Tab-separated table of N, CA and C in Angstrom:
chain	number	residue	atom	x	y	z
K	255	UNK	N	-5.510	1.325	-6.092
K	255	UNK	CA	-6.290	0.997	-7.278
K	255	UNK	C	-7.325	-0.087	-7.002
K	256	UNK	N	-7.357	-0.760	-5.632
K	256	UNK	CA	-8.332	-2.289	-5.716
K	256	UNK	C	-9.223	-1.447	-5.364
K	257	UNK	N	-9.701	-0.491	-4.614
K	257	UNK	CA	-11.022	-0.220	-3.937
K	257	UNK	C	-11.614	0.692	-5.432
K	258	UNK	N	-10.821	1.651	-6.547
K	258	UNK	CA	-11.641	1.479	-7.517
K	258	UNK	C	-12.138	1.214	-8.219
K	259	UNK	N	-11.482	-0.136	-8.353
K	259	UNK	CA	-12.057	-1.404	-9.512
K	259	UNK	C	-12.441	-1.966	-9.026
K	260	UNK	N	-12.852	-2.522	-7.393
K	260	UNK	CA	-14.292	-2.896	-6.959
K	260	UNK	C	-15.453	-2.459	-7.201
K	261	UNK	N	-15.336	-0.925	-6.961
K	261	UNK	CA	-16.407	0.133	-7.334
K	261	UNK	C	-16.718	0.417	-8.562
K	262	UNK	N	-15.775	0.200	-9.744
K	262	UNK	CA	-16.334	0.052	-11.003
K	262	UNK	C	-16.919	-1.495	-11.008
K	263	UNK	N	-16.244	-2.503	-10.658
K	263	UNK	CA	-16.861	-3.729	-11.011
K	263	UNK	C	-18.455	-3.917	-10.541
K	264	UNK	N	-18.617	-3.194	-9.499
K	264	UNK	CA	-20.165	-3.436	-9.376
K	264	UNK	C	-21.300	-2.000	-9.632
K	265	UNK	N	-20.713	-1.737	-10.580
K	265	UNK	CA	-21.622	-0.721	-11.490
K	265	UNK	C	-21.978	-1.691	-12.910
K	266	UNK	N	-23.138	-0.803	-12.831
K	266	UNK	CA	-23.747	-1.569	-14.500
K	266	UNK	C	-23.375	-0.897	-15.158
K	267	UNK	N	-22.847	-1.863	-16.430
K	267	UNK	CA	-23.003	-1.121	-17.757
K	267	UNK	C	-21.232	-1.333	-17.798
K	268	UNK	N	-20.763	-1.776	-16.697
K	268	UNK	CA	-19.076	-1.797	-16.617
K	268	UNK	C	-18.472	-2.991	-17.342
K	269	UNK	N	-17.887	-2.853	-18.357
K	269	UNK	CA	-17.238	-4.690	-18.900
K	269	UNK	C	-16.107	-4.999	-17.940
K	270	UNK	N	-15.904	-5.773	-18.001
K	270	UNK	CA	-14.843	-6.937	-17.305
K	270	UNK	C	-13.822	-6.504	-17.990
K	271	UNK	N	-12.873	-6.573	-17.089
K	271	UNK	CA	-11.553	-5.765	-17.384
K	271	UNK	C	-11.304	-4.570	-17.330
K	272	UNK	N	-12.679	-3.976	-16.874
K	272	UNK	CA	-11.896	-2.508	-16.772
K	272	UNK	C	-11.020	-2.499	-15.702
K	273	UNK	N	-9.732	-1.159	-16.250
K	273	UNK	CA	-8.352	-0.509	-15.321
K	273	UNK	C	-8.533	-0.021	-14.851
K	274	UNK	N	-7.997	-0.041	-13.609
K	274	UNK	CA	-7.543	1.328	-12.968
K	274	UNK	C	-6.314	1.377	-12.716
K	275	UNK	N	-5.552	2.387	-13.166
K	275	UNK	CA	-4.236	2.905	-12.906
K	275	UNK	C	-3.775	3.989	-11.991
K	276	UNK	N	-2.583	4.070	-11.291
K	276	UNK	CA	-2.183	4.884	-10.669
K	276	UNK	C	-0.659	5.545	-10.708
K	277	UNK	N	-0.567	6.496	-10.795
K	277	UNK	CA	1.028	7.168	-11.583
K	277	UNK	C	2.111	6.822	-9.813
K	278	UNK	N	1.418	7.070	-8.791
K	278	UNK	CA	2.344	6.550	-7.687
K	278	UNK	C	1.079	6.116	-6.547
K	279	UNK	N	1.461	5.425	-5.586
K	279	UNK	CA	1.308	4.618	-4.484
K	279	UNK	C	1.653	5.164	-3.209
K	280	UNK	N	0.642	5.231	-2.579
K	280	UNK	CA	1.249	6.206	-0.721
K	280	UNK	C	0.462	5.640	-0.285
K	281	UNK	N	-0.642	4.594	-0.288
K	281	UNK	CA	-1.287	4.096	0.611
K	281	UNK	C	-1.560	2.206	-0.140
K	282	UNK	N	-0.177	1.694	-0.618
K	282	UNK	CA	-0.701	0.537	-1.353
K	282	UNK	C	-0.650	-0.457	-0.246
K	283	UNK	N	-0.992	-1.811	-0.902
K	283	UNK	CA	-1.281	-3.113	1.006
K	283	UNK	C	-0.840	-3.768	-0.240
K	284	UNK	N	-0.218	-5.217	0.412
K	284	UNK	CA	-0.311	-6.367	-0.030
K	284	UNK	C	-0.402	-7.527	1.265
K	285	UNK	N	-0.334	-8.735	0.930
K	285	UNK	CA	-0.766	-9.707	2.017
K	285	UNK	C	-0.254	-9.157	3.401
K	286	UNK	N	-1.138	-9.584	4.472
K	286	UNK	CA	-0.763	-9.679	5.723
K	286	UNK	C	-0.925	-8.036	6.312
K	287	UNK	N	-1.223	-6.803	5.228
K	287	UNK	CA	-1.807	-5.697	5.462
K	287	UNK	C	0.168	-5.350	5.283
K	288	UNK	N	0.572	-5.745	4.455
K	288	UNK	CA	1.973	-5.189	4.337
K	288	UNK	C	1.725	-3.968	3.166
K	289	UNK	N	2.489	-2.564	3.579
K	289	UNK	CA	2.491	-1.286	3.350
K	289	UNK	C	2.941	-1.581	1.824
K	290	UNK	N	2.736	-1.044	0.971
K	290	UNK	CA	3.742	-0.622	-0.305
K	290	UNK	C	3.720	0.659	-1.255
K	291	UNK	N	4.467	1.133	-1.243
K	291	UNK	CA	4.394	3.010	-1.911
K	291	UNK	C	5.784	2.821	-3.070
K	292	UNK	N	5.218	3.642	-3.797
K	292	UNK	CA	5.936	3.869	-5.413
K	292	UNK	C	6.120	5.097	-5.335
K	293	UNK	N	6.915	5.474	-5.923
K	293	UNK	CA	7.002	7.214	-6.368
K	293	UNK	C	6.468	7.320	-7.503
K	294	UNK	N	6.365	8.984	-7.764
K	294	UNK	CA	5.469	9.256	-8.780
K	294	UNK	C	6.191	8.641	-10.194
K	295	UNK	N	5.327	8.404	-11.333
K	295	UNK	CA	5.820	7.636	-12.155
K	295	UNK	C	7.159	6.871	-12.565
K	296	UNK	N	7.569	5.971	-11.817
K	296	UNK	CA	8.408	4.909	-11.442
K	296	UNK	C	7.830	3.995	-11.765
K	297	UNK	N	6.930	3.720	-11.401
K	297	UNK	CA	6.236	1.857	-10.836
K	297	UNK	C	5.220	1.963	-12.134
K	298	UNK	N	4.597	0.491	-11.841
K	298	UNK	CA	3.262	0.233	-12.790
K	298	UNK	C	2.473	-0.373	-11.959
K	299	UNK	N	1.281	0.921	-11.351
K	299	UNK	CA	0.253	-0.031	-10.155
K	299	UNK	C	-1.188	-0.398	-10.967
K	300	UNK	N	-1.335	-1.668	-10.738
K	300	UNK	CA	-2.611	-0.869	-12.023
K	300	UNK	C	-3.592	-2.626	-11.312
K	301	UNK	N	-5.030	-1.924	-11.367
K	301	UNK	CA	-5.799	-2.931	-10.848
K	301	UNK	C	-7.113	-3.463	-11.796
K	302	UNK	N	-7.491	-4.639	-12.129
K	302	UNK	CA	-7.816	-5.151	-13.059
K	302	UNK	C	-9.365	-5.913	-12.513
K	303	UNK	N	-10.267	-4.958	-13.051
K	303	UNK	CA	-12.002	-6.023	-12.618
K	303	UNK	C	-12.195	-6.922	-13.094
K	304	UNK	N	-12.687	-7.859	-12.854
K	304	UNK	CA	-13.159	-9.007	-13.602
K	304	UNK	C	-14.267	-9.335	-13.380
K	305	UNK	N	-15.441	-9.400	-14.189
K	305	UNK	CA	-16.905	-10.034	-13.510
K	305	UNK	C	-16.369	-11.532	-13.715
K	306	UNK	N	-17.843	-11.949	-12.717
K	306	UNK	CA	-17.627	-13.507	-12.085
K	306	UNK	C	-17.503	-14.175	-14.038
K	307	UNK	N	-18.724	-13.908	-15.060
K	307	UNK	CA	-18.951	-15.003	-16.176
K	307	UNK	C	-17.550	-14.863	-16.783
K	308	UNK	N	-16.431	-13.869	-16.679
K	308	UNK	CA	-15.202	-14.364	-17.107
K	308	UNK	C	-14.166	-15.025	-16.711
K	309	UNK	N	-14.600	-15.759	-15.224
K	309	UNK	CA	-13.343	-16.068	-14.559
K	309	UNK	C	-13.812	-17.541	-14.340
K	310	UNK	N	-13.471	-18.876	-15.272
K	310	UNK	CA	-13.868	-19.772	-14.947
K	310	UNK	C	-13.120	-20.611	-13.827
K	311	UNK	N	-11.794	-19.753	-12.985
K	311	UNK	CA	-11.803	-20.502	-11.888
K	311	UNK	C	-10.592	-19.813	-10.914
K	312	UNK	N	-11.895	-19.023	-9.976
K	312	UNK	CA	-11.479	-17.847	-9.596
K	312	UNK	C	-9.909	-18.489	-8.413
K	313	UNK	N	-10.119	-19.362	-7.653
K	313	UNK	CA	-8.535	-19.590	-7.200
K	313	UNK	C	-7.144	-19.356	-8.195
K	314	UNK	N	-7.761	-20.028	-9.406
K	314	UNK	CA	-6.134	-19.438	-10.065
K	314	UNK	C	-5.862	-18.029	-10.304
K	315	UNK	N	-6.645	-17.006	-10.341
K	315	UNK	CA	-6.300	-16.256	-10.368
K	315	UNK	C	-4.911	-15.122	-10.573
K	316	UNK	N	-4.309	-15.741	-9.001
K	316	UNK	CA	-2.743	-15.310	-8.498
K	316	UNK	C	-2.281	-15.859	-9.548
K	317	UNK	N	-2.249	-16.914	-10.314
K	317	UNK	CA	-1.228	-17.947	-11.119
K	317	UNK	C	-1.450	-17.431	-12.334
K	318	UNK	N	-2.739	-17.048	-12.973
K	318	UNK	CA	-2.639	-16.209	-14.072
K	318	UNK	C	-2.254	-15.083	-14.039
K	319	UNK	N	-2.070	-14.288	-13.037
K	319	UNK	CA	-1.603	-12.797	-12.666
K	319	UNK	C	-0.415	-12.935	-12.700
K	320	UNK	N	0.215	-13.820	-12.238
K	320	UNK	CA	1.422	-14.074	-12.191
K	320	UNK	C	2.293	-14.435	-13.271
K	321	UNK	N	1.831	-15.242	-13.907
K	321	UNK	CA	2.516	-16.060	-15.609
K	321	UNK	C	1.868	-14.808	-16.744
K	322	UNK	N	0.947	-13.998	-16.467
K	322	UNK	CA	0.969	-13.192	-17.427
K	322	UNK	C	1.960	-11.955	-17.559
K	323	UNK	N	2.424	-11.283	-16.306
K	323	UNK	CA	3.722	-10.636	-15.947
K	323	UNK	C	5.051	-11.363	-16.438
K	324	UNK	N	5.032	-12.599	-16.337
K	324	UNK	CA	5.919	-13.107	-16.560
K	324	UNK	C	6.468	-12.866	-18.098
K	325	UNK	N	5.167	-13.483	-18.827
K	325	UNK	CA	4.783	-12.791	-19.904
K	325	UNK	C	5.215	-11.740	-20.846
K	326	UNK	N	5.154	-10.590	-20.201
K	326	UNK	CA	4.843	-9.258	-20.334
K	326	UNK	C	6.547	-9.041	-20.164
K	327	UNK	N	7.121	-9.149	-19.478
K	327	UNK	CA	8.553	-9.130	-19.199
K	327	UNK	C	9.428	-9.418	-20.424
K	328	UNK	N	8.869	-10.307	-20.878
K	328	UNK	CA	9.664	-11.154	-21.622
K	328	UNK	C	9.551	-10.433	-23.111
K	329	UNK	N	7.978	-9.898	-23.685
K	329	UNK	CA	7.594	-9.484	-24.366
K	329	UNK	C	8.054	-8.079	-24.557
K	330	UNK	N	8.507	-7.554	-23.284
K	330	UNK	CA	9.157	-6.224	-23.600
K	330	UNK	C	10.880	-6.080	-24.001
K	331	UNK	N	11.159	-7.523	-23.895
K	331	UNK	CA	12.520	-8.130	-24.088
K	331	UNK	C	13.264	-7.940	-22.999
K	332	UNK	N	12.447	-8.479	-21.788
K	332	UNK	CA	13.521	-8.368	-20.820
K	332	UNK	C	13.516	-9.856	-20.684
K	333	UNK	N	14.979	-10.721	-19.926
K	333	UNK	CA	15.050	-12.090	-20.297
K	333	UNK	C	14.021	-12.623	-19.017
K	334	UNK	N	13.311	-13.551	-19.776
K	334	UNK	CA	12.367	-14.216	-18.693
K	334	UNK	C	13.158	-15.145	-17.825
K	335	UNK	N	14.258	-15.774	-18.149
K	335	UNK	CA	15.275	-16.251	-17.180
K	335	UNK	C	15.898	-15.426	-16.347
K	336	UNK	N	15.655	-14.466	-15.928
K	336	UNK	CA	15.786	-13.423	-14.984
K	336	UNK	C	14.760	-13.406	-13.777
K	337	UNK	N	13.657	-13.535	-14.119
K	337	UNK	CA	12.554	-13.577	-13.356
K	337	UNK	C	11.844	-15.082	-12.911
K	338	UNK	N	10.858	-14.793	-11.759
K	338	UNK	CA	10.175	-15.725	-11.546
K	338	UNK	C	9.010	-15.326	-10.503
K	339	UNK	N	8.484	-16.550	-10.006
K	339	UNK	CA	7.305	-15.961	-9.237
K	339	UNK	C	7.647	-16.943	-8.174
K	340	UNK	N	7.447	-15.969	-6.675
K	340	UNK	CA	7.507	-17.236	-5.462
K	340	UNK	C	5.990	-16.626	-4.718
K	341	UNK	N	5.329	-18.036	-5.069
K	341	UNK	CA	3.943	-18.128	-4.853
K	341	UNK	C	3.659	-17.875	-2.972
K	342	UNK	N	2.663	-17.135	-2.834
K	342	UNK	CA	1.082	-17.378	-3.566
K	342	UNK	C	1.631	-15.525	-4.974
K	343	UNK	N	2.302	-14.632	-4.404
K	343	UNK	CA	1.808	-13.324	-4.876
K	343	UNK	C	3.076	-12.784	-5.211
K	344	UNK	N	4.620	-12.779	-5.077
K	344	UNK	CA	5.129	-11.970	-5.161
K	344	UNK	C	6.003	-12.861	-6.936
K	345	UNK	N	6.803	-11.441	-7.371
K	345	UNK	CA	7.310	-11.352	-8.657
K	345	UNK	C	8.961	-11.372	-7.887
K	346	UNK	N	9.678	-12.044	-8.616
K	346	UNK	CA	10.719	-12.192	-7.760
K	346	UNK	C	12.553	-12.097	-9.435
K	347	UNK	N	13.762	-11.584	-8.886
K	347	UNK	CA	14.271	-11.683	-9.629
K	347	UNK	C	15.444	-12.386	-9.608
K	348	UNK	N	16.177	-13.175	-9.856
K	348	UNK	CA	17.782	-14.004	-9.504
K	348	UNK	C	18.144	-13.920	-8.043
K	349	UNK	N	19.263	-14.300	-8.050
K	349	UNK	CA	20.036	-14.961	-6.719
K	349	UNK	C	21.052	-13.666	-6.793
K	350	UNK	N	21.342	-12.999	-5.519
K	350	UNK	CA	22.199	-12.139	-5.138
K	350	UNK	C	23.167	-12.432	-4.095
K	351	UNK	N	23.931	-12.274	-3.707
K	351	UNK	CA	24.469	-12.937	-2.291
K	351	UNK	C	23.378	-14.013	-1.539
K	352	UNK	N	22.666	-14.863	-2.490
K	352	UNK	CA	21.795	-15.848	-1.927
K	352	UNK	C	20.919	-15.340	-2.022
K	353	UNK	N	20.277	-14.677	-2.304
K	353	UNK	CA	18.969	-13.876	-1.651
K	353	UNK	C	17.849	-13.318	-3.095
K	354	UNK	N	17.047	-14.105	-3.263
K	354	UNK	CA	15.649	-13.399	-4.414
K	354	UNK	C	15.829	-12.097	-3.913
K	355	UNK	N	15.281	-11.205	-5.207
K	355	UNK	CA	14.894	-9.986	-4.573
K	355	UNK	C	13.801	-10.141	-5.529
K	356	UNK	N	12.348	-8.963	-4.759
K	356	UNK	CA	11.068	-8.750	-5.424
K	356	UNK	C	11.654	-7.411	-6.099
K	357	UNK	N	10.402	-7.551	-7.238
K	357	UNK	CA	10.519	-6.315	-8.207
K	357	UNK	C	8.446	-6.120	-8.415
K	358	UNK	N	7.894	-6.959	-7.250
K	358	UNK	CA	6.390	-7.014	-8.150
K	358	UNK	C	6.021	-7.827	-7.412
K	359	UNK	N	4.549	-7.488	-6.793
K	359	UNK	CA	3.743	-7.828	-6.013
K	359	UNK	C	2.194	-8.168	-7.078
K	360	UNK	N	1.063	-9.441	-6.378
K	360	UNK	CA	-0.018	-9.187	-6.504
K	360	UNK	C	-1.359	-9.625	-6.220
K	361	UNK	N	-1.748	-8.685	-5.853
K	361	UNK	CA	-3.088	-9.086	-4.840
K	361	UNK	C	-4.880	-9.328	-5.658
K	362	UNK	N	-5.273	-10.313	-5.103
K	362	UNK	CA	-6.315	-10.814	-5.840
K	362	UNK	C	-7.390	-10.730	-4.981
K	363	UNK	N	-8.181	-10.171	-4.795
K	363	UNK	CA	-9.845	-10.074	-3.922
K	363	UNK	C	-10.596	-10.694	-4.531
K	364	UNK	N	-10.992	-11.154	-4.176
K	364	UNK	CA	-13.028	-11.620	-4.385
K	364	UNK	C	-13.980	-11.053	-3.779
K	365	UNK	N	-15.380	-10.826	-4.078
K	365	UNK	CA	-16.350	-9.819	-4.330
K	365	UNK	C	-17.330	-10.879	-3.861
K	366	UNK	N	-18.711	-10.612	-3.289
K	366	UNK	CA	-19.989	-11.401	-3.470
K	366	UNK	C	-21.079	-10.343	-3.320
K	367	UNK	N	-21.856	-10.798	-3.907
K	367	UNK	CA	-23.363	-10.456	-4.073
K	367	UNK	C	-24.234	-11.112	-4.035
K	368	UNK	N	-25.349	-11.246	-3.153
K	368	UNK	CA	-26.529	-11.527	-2.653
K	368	UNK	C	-26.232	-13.147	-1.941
K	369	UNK	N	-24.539	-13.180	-1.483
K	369	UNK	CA	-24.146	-14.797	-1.676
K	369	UNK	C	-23.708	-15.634	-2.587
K	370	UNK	N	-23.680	-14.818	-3.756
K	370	UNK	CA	-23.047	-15.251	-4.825
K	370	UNK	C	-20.984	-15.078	-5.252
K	371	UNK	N	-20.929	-14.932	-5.861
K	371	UNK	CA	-19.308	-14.720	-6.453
K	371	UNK	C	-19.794	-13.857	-7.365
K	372	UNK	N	-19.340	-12.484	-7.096
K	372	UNK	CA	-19.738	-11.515	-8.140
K	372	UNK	C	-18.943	-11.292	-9.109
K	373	UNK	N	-17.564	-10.594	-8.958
K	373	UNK	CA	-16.308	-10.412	-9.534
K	373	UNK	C	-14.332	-10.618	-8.627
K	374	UNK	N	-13.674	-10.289	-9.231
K	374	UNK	CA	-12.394	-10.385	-8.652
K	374	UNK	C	-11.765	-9.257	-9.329
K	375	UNK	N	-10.861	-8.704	-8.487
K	375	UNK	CA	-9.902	-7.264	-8.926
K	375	UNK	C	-8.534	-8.076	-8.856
K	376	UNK	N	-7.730	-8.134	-10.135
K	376	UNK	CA	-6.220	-8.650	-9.731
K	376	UNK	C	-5.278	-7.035	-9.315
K	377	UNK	N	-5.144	-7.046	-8.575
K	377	UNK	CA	-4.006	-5.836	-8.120
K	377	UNK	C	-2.378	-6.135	-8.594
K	378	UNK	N	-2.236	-5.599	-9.426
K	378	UNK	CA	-0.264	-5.760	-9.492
K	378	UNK	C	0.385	-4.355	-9.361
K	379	UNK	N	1.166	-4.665	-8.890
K	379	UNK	CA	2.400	-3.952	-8.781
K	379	UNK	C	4.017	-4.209	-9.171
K	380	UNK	N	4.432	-3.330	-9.879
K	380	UNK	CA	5.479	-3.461	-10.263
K	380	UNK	C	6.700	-2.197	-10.198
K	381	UNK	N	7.946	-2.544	-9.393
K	381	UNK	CA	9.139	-1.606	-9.488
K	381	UNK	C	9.436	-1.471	-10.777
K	382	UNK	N	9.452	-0.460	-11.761
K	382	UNK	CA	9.932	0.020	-12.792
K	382	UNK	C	11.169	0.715	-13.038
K	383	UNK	N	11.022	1.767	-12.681
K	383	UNK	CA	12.535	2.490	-12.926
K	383	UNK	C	12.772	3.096	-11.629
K	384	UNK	N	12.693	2.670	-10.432
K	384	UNK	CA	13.519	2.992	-9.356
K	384	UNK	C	14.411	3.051	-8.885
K	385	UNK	N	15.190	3.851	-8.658
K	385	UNK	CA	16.803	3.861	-7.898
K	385	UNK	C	16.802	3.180	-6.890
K	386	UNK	N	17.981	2.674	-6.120
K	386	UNK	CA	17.796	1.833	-4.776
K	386	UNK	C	17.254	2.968	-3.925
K	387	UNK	N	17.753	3.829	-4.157
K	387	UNK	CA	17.607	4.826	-2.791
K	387	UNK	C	16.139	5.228	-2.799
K	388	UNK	N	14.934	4.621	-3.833
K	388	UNK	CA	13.526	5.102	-3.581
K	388	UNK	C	13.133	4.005	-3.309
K	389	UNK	N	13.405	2.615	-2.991
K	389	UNK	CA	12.780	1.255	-2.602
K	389	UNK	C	12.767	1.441	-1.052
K	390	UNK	N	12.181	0.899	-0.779
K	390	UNK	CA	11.906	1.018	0.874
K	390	UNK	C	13.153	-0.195	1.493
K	391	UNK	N	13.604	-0.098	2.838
K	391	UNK	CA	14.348	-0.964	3.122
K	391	UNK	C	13.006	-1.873	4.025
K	392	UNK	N	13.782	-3.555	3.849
K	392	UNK	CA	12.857	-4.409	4.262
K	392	UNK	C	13.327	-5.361	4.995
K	393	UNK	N	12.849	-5.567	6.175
K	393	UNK	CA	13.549	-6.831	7.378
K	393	UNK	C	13.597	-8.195	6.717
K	394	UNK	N	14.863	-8.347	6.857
K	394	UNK	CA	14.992	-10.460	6.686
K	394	UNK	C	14.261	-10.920	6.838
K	395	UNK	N	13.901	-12.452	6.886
K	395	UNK	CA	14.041	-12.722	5.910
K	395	UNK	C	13.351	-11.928	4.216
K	396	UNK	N	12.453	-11.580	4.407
K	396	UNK	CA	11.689	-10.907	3.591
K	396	UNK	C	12.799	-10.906	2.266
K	397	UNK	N	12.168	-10.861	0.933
K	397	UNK	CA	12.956	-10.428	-0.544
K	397	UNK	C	13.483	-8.719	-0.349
K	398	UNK	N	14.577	-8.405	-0.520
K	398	UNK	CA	15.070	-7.008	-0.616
K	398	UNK	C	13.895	-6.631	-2.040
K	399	UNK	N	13.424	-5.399	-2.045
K	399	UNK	CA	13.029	-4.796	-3.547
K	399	UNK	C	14.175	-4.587	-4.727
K	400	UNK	N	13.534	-4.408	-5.469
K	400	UNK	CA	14.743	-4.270	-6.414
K	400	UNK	C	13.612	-3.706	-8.097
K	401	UNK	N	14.200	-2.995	-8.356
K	401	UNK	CA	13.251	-2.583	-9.977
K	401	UNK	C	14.109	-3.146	-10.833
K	402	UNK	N	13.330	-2.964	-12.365
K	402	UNK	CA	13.483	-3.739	-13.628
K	402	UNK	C	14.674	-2.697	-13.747
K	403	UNK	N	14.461	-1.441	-13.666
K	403	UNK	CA	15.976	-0.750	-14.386
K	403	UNK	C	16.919	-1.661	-13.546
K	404	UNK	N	17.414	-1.499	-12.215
K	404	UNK	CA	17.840	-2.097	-11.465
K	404	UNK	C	18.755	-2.928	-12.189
K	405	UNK	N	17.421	-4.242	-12.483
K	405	UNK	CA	18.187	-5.340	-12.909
K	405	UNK	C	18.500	-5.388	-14.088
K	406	UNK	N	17.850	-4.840	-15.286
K	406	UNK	CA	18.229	-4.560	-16.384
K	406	UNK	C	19.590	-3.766	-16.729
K	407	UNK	N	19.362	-2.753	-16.198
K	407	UNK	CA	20.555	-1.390	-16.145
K	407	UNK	C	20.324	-0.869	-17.623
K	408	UNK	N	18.947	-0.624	-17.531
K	408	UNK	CA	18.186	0.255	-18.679
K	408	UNK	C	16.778	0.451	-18.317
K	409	UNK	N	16.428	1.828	-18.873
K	409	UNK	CA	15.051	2.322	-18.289
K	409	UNK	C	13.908	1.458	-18.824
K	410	UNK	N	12.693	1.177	-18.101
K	410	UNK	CA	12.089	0.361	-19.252
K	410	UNK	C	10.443	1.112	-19.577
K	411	UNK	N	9.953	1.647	-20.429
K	411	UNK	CA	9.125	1.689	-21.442
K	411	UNK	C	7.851	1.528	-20.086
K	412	UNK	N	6.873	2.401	-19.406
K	412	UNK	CA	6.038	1.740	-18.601
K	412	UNK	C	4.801	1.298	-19.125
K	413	UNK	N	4.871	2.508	-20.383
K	413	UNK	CA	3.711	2.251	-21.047
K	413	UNK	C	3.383	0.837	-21.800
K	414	UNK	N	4.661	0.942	-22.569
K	414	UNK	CA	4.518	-0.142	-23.338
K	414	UNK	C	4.721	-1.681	-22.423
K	415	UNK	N	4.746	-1.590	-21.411
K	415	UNK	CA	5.306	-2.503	-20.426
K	415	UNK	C	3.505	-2.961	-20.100
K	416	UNK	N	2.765	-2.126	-19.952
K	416	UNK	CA	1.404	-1.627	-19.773
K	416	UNK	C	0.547	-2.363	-20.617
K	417	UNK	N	0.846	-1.959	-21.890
K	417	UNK	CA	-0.176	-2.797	-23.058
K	417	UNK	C	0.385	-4.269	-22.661
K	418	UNK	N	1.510	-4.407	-22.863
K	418	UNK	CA	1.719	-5.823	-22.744
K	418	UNK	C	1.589	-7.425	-21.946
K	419	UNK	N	1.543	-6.025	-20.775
K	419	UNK	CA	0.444	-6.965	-19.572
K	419	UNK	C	-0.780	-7.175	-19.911
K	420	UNK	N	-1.263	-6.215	-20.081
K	420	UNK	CA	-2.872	-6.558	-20.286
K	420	UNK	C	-3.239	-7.259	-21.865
K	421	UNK	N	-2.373	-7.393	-22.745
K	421	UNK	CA	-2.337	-8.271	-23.852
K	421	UNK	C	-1.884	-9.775	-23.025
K	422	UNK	N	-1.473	-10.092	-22.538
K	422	UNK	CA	-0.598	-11.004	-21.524
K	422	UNK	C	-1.652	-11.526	-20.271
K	423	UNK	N	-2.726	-10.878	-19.830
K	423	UNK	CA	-3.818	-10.720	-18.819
K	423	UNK	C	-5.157	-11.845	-19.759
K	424	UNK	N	-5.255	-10.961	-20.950
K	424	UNK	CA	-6.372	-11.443	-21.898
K	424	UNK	C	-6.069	-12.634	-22.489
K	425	UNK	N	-4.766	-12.756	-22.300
K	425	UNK	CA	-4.305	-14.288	-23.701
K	425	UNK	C	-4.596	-15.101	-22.164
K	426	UNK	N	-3.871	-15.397	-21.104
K	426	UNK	CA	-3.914	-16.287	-19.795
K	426	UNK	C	-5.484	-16.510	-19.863
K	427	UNK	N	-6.460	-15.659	-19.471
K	427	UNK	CA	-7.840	-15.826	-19.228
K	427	UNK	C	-8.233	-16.298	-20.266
K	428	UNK	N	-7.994	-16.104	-21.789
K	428	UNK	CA	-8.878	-16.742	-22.666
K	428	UNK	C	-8.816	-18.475	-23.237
């Protein structure tokens, strides 16, 4: 989803904030060029333009991407004392035999034009209703994956999980 909300962000006539969504993931990246794939409607991948005049301070970015998920979690009534964020990017959930596990990744680009700061795409990702057996296995130290059913042990709503981020996206930025 980041390379099409780059490509919308630098078209005219495009507002800030436009989505792009994706029902599954076979070619997703996050830091360090690390792989990440979803199955078909499971996850919530969804990538977010921003022109430069709405972002009065494009480093926080990750931190609003981040506390607005947080957000959004909570708003769908899942307990926000469940969750957290271990910075710069990943979404992280309780202590297991010691060990965070991720449920949610997210990646933030910056854009320039002519030398300027044009726009930023926030990329998130989120495990939704995945079984263990569709999470990828992941080397130590690294966070094991883990989805919201997972930890919930109830399916959760992607759509409505959906509005609520991006209600959750708009309240952080404004």
């Amino acid at each position: 989803t980041m390379a099409p909300a780059h490509a919308l962000a630098e078209q005219a006539g495009v507002r800030s904030g436009a989505l792009v969504l994706a029902d599954e993931q076979t070619a997703g990246r996050g830091r360090l060029h690390r792989q990440w794939d979803a199955p078909f409607g499971r996850a919530l991948l969804l990538s977010v333009a921003l022109r430069a005049e709405q972002i009065a301070n494009a480093p926080v970015l990750p931190m609003i991407a981040g506390l607005a998920v947080l957000h959004a979690l909570e708003r769908v009534g899942l307990p926000s004392a469940g969750f957290g964020l271990k910075w710069p990017n990943d979404i992280v959930c309780g202590e297991r035999a010691g060990r965070q596990r991720k449920i949610g990744g997210i990646l933030v680009e910056s854009a320039l034009s002519g030398g300027s700061f044009s726009h930023a795409v926030i990329g998130i990702g989120l495990n939704v209703n995945q079984q263990p057996a569709e999470l990828p296995h992941v080397e130590l130290p690294a966070p094991q994956p883990a989805s919201l059913l997972m930890e919930s042990g109830s399916p959760v709503d992607r759509t409505l999980l959906l509005l609520e981020l991006c209600r959750a996206i708009a309240d952080q930025l404004a």
